[in-house]
Coordinates of C-alpha atoms and ligand atoms in Angstrom, one line a residue:
M1 CA -25.4 -103.6 17.5
I2 CA -25.1 -100.5 15.1
R3 CA -26.2 -97.2 16.6
S4 CA -26.7 -93.8 14.9
V5 CA -24.6 -91.4 17.0
V6 CA -25.0 -87.6 16.6
L7 CA -21.6 -86.4 15.3
G8 CA -22.3 -82.8 15.0
S9 CA -25.2 -80.3 14.6
G10 CA -25.7 -76.7 13.3
A11 CA -28.3 -74.4 12.3
A12 CA -29.2 -71.1 10.0
K13 CA -31.7 -68.5 10.6
P14 CA -32.9 -65.7 8.2
R15 CA -31.3 -62.2 8.5
T16 CA -34.5 -60.6 9.5
V17 CA -36.3 -60.7 12.8
V18 CA -40.0 -59.8 12.9
T19 CA -41.4 -59.0 16.4
N20 CA -45.0 -59.3 17.4
A21 CA -45.2 -55.5 17.8
E22 CA -44.3 -55.2 14.1
L23 CA -46.9 -57.6 13.2
A24 CA -49.4 -55.7 15.0
T25 CA -48.8 -52.6 13.0
K26 CA -49.8 -54.5 9.8
I27 CA -52.7 -56.9 11.1
D28 CA -55.3 -57.0 13.8
T29 CA -53.3 -58.6 16.6
S30 CA -51.3 -57.7 19.6
D31 CA -48.0 -58.6 21.3
E32 CA -50.1 -59.5 24.4
W33 CA -52.5 -61.9 22.6
I34 CA -49.7 -63.6 20.8
Q35 CA -47.4 -64.2 23.8
Q36 CA -50.4 -65.3 26.1
R37 CA -51.8 -67.8 23.6
T38 CA -48.4 -69.2 22.2
G39 CA -45.4 -67.9 24.0
I40 CA -44.0 -66.5 20.7
K41 CA -42.2 -63.3 21.1
Q42 CA -40.6 -62.9 17.6
R43 CA -39.9 -65.1 14.4
Y44 CA -37.3 -64.9 11.7
I45 CA -38.7 -64.4 8.1
A46 CA -36.8 -65.2 5.0
E47 CA -35.8 -62.4 2.6
P48 CA -36.4 -62.9 -1.1
D49 CA -32.7 -64.2 -1.5
E50 CA -33.2 -66.7 1.2
T51 CA -34.8 -70.0 0.4
T52 CA -35.5 -73.6 1.9
A53 CA -32.2 -74.7 0.0
S54 CA -30.0 -71.7 1.0
L55 CA -31.0 -71.9 4.7
G56 CA -30.6 -75.8 4.6
E57 CA -27.3 -75.4 3.0
A58 CA -26.0 -73.1 5.6
A59 CA -27.2 -75.4 8.5
A60 CA -25.7 -78.3 6.7
R61 CA -22.3 -76.6 6.5
A62 CA -22.5 -75.6 10.0
A63 CA -23.2 -79.3 11.0
L64 CA -20.4 -80.7 8.9
A65 CA -18.0 -78.0 10.5
D66 CA -19.1 -79.1 14.0
A67 CA -18.8 -82.7 13.2
G68 CA -15.2 -82.0 11.7
I69 CA -16.0 -83.9 8.4
T70 CA -16.6 -83.0 4.7
V71 CA -19.3 -83.8 2.4
D72 CA -16.9 -86.6 1.1
D73 CA -17.7 -88.4 4.4
I74 CA -21.3 -88.3 3.8
D75 CA -23.5 -91.2 2.1
M76 CA -26.9 -89.6 2.1
I77 CA -28.9 -86.3 2.6
L78 CA -32.4 -86.4 4.0
L79 CA -34.3 -83.2 3.9
A80 CA -37.5 -82.9 6.1
T81 CA -39.5 -79.9 4.6
S82 CA -42.9 -78.9 3.4
T83 CA -41.8 -75.7 1.8
P84 CA -39.5 -77.0 -1.0
D85 CA -38.0 -74.5 -3.4
N86 CA -39.8 -76.4 -6.3
T87 CA -42.4 -79.1 -6.6
F88 CA -39.5 -81.1 -8.1
P89 CA -36.7 -81.9 -8.1
A90 CA -36.4 -82.5 -4.3
T91 CA -34.8 -79.4 -2.6
A92 CA -32.2 -82.2 -0.9
V93 CA -30.6 -82.5 -4.5
N94 CA -30.4 -78.7 -4.7
I95 CA -28.4 -78.8 -1.2
Q96 CA -26.3 -81.7 -2.4
D97 CA -25.3 -79.6 -5.5
R98 CA -24.6 -76.5 -3.5
L99 CA -22.4 -78.6 -1.1
G100 CA -20.5 -80.0 -4.2
M101 CA -21.4 -83.5 -3.3
K102 CA -21.6 -85.8 -6.5
H103 CA -21.8 -89.2 -4.8
G104 CA -24.6 -90.9 -2.7
A105 CA -28.4 -90.1 -2.6
A106 CA -30.5 -87.0 -1.5
F107 CA -34.2 -86.8 -1.1
D108 CA -36.9 -84.9 0.6
L109 CA -39.4 -86.2 3.3
Q110 CA -42.4 -84.7 4.0
A111 CA -44.4 -85.0 7.3
V112 CA -45.0 -81.2 8.1
C113 CA -44.1 -80.4 11.7
S114 CA -43.1 -84.0 12.5
G115 CA -40.6 -84.0 9.5
F116 CA -37.4 -84.0 11.4
V117 CA -38.6 -86.8 13.7
F118 CA -39.6 -88.8 10.7
A119 CA -36.3 -88.0 8.9
I120 CA -33.9 -88.7 11.8
T121 CA -35.9 -92.1 12.2
T122 CA -35.4 -92.9 8.6
A123 CA -31.9 -92.2 8.5
D124 CA -31.4 -94.4 11.7
N125 CA -33.0 -97.3 9.8
Y126 CA -30.6 -96.8 6.8
I127 CA -27.7 -96.8 9.2
K128 CA -28.8 -99.9 11.4
A129 CA -29.5 -101.7 8.1
G130 CA -25.9 -101.1 7.2
R131 CA -26.8 -99.1 3.9
A132 CA -25.1 -95.9 5.1
K133 CA -22.3 -94.9 7.4
R134 CA -23.0 -91.2 7.7
I135 CA -26.2 -89.3 7.0
L136 CA -26.9 -85.6 7.0
V137 CA -30.3 -84.9 8.2
I138 CA -31.9 -81.5 7.6
G139 CA -35.0 -79.7 8.5
A140 CA -35.6 -76.6 6.6
E141 CA -38.6 -74.4 6.0
T142 CA -39.8 -71.1 4.7
F143 CA -43.4 -71.2 6.0
S144 CA -43.6 -67.5 5.4
R145 CA -44.1 -68.2 1.8
I146 CA -47.2 -70.2 2.3
L147 CA -48.8 -68.2 4.9
D148 CA -52.0 -66.0 4.3
W149 CA -50.8 -62.6 5.6
E150 CA -54.4 -61.8 5.9
D151 CA -55.3 -64.5 8.3
R152 CA -54.4 -63.4 11.7
T153 CA -55.4 -66.8 13.2
T154 CA -52.3 -68.6 11.5
C155 CA -49.7 -66.0 10.2
V156 CA -48.6 -64.8 13.6
L157 CA -47.6 -68.5 14.5
F158 CA -45.0 -69.4 12.0
G159 CA -41.3 -68.5 11.0
D160 CA -38.3 -69.6 8.9
G161 CA -35.2 -71.5 9.5
A162 CA -33.2 -74.4 9.2
G163 CA -31.2 -77.0 11.3
A164 CA -29.2 -80.0 10.7
V165 CA -27.4 -83.1 12.4
I166 CA -25.0 -85.7 11.3
L167 CA -25.7 -89.3 12.2
E168 CA -22.8 -91.7 12.2
A169 CA -22.9 -95.6 12.5
Q170 CA -21.0 -96.5 15.7
E171 CA -20.8 -99.9 17.6
G172 CA -23.1 -100.0 20.7
V173 CA -23.7 -102.9 23.1
G174 CA -27.6 -102.7 22.7
L175 CA -28.1 -101.0 26.3
S176 CA -29.7 -97.8 27.1
N177 CA -26.4 -96.1 28.0
D178 CA -25.3 -96.5 24.6
R179 CA -24.5 -93.3 22.5
G180 CA -27.0 -92.8 19.7
I181 CA -30.7 -93.2 18.8
L182 CA -32.1 -95.7 21.3
T183 CA -35.6 -95.8 20.1
S184 CA -38.0 -94.1 17.7
H185 CA -41.9 -94.2 17.4
L186 CA -43.7 -92.7 14.4
R187 CA -47.5 -92.4 13.9
S188 CA -50.0 -90.7 11.5
D189 CA -53.7 -90.6 11.1
G190 CA -54.9 -89.2 7.9
S191 CA -58.5 -88.7 8.9
H192 CA -57.3 -85.5 10.7
R193 CA -55.8 -84.1 7.4
D194 CA -58.3 -81.3 7.0
K195 CA -57.4 -79.8 10.2
L196 CA -53.9 -78.5 9.3
Y197 CA -53.2 -78.3 5.4
V198 CA -52.3 -76.3 2.6
D199 CA -55.1 -75.4 0.3
G200 CA -53.2 -75.9 -3.0
G201 CA -51.0 -78.3 -4.9
P202 CA -49.9 -79.5 -8.2
S203 CA -52.4 -82.2 -8.5
S204 CA -55.5 -80.4 -7.2
T205 CA -55.4 -76.7 -7.8
Q206 CA -52.2 -76.2 -9.7
T207 CA -51.2 -73.6 -7.4
V208 CA -48.8 -73.4 -4.3
G209 CA -51.7 -72.6 -1.8
H210 CA -52.0 -71.3 1.7
L211 CA -51.7 -72.8 5.2
R212 CA -55.2 -73.2 6.7
M213 CA -55.5 -74.6 10.4
Q214 CA -58.3 -75.2 12.9
G215 CA -56.1 -74.3 15.7
R216 CA -58.3 -75.3 18.5
E217 CA -58.9 -78.7 17.0
V218 CA -55.0 -79.3 16.7
F219 CA -54.5 -78.1 20.2
K220 CA -57.1 -80.4 21.4
H221 CA -55.3 -83.6 20.1
A222 CA -51.6 -82.4 20.6
V223 CA -51.0 -83.4 24.1
A224 CA -52.5 -86.9 24.1
M225 CA -50.8 -87.7 20.8
I226 CA -47.5 -86.4 21.9
T227 CA -47.7 -88.4 25.3
D228 CA -48.8 -91.5 23.7
V229 CA -45.7 -91.9 21.5
I230 CA -43.3 -90.7 24.4
E231 CA -44.8 -93.4 26.8
A232 CA -44.2 -96.1 23.9
A233 CA -40.7 -94.9 23.9
F234 CA -40.3 -95.1 27.6
E235 CA -41.9 -98.5 27.7
E236 CA -39.6 -100.1 25.1
T237 CA -36.4 -98.9 26.7
G238 CA -37.2 -99.1 30.4
L239 CA -36.3 -95.2 30.6
T240 CA -38.4 -92.9 32.4
A241 CA -39.0 -89.2 32.6
E242 CA -36.5 -89.0 35.5
D243 CA -33.8 -90.2 33.2
I244 CA -34.3 -87.5 30.7
D245 CA -31.6 -84.7 30.7
W246 CA -33.2 -82.6 28.1
F247 CA -36.7 -82.7 26.5
I248 CA -36.5 -81.0 23.1
P249 CA -40.0 -80.8 21.8
H250 CA -41.3 -79.4 18.4
Q251 CA -41.9 -75.7 19.1
A252 CA -45.5 -74.7 18.1
N253 CA -47.1 -73.4 21.3
R254 CA -45.7 -73.0 24.8
R255 CA -49.0 -74.1 26.3
I256 CA -48.7 -77.4 24.3
I257 CA -45.3 -77.9 25.5
D258 CA -45.8 -77.2 29.1
A259 CA -48.9 -79.3 29.4
S260 CA -47.0 -82.2 27.6
A261 CA -44.1 -81.9 30.0
K262 CA -46.4 -81.8 33.2
K263 CA -48.6 -84.8 32.0
L264 CA -45.2 -86.8 31.5
N265 CA -43.6 -85.5 34.7
I266 CA -40.7 -84.0 33.0
A267 CA -39.2 -81.1 35.1
S268 CA -39.6 -77.6 33.5
E269 CA -35.7 -76.9 33.9
K270 CA -35.3 -79.9 31.5
V271 CA -37.5 -78.5 28.6
V272 CA -35.6 -76.7 25.9
L273 CA -37.8 -73.7 24.8
T274 CA -37.2 -71.6 21.7
V275 CA -40.8 -71.1 20.4
D276 CA -40.5 -67.4 22.0
Q277 CA -37.6 -66.7 19.7
H278 CA -38.3 -68.8 16.6
G279 CA -42.0 -69.1 16.5
N280 CA -43.1 -72.5 14.8
T281 CA -40.6 -73.4 12.2
S282 CA -42.3 -76.8 11.4
A283 CA -39.4 -79.3 10.4
A284 CA -36.8 -76.9 11.3
S285 CA -37.9 -76.4 14.9
I286 CA -36.3 -79.3 16.6
P287 CA -32.7 -78.9 15.0
L288 CA -32.9 -75.2 15.6
A289 CA -33.8 -75.8 19.3
I290 CA -30.8 -78.6 19.3
D291 CA -28.6 -76.0 18.1
V292 CA -29.5 -73.4 20.8
A293 CA -28.9 -76.0 23.5
V294 CA -25.6 -77.2 22.1
S295 CA -24.3 -73.5 21.5
D296 CA -25.2 -72.5 25.2
G297 CA -23.4 -75.4 26.8
R298 CA -26.6 -77.2 28.2
L299 CA -26.6 -80.3 25.9
K300 CA -23.5 -82.4 26.2
E301 CA -22.1 -85.7 25.1
G302 CA -23.8 -88.5 27.2
D303 CA -26.9 -86.7 27.8
L304 CA -30.3 -88.4 27.5
V305 CA -32.5 -86.3 25.0
L306 CA -36.0 -86.8 24.1
L307 CA -37.3 -85.3 20.8
E308 CA -40.9 -85.1 20.0
A309 CA -43.2 -83.6 17.4
M310 CA -46.8 -83.4 16.3
G311 CA -48.2 -81.6 13.1
G312 CA -50.2 -81.8 9.9
G313 CA -51.7 -85.2 8.8
F314 CA -51.9 -85.7 11.8
T315 CA -48.4 -87.2 12.2
W316 CA -46.6 -87.4 15.4
G317 CA -43.5 -89.2 16.8
A318 CA -40.8 -89.4 19.5
V319 CA -37.1 -90.3 19.5
L320 CA -34.9 -91.1 22.5
V321 CA -31.4 -90.4 21.7
R322 CA -28.1 -90.3 23.9
W323 CA -25.9 -87.5 22.8
Ligands
UT7_1 O1 -47.1 -77.2 14.5 C1 -48.2 -78.0 14.5 C2 -49.3 -77.7 15.0 N1 -49.9 -76.6 15.3 C3 -50.3 -76.3 16.5 O2 -49.9 -77.0 17.5 C4 -51.1 -75.1 16.9 C5 -52.3 -75.6 17.7 N2 -53.1 -74.6 18.3 C6 -52.7 -73.4 18.8 O3 -51.6 -73.2 19.3 C7 -53.9 -72.6 19.4 O4 -55.3 -73.0 19.1 C8 -53.9 -71.1 18.7 C9 -52.6 -70.4 19.2 C10 -53.7 -71.3 17.2 C11 -55.1 -70.4 19.0 O5 -55.2 -70.3 20.4 P1 -56.6 -70.5 21.0 O6 -56.5 -70.3 22.5 O7 -57.1 -71.9 20.7 O8 -57.6 -69.2 20.4 P2 -58.8 -69.4 19.6 O9 -58.6 -69.9 18.2 O10 -59.8 -70.1 20.3 O11 -59.2 -68.0 19.4 C12 -59.6 -67.1 20.5 C13 -59.9 -65.6 20.0 C14 -60.8 -65.5 18.8 O12 -61.7 -64.5 19.2 P3 -63.3 -64.8 19.6 O13 -63.8 -65.5 18.6 O14 -63.1 -65.5 21.0 O15 -63.8 -63.5 19.8 C15 -60.0 -65.1 17.6 O16 -60.6 -64.6 16.6 O17 -58.7 -65.1 19.7 C16 -58.9 -64.4 18.3 N3 -57.6 -64.4 17.5 C17 -56.7 -63.4 17.6 N4 -56.6 -62.4 18.3 C18 -55.6 -61.6 18.2 C19 -57.1 -65.3 16.9 N5 -55.9 -64.9 16.4 C20 -55.6 -63.9 16.8 C21 -54.4 -62.9 16.8 N6 -54.5 -61.7 17.4 N7 -53.3 -63.3 16.1

């Protein structure tokens, strides 16, 4: 059977780091509160010349170099973002143009913090259906542009950045020791859409709007939703928490990550944690964390990796992939 194998990965961060202490000079917060409630120590914030497209392009170039291929070898670009440069066209076509790619198709996909998991699953299905050979999957965000910097309950939580992976169609035998994506499970429930949303949009207010979140409500649902899709992924493959080499969750809050890992019996040394350095970068958080684990030598070919995310919508999902 066809498997979507990760051929390479890369990431890009804005130039500027903003620490909790720096935020505390501008709004009524403290390093202690932010670290204790979220685990965040700092985040990267885009300068005016840095956009979702420029960060996405840089991450894409890094992933192409890591894979040892060029855009000529790519059939499709899929960009997960909730902070596009323009309402339309898709930021993915901007990245396509920046990369000098004239063939194939590029489009955006929007599932907020679950965006990367939704995008990698969509790419996997194009590959498995035989409609694409190599797909560049990017998660890129500039959430700093939709934050209400007067609202301390949200503005301290998010950051900007981008990450990318390249998936390639390769033959597998259909067993769980195959390389590539072994299974993925996506879910959404729109009845929760008022708990994490942006209060603007072209069709409603004709403005871009700002992020609004009922943090405690999101927190309340997060662990149960995350563990639900992960258990479905385990059940389908016969794999267990013991088999996992690396758990790379969406990086929203250290408390949610720790509680999920504990409930699933995933040992803490298998958890890749980057929320302290990046804050919550929405669809970029998983590929940014992948880049950290690959760069520091933890994540190696053959490792079994569990990706998971939950966010606005609500949307949530899990992917099991053998690197
Ligand atoms: O990426 C997708 C999903 N997003 C998430 O997963 C976020 C989920 N939610 C969370 O991570 C947490 O709910 C937060 C980190 C957002 C908040 O933590 P919490 O423990 O739920 O705090 P809280 O909202 O219950 O607020 C506790 C107190 C409040 O004061 P009072 O009413 O108890 O006097 C807030 O006003 O903390 C206060 N507070 C702050 N204090 C200092 C809220 N924000 C801040 C702040 N600095 N930045």
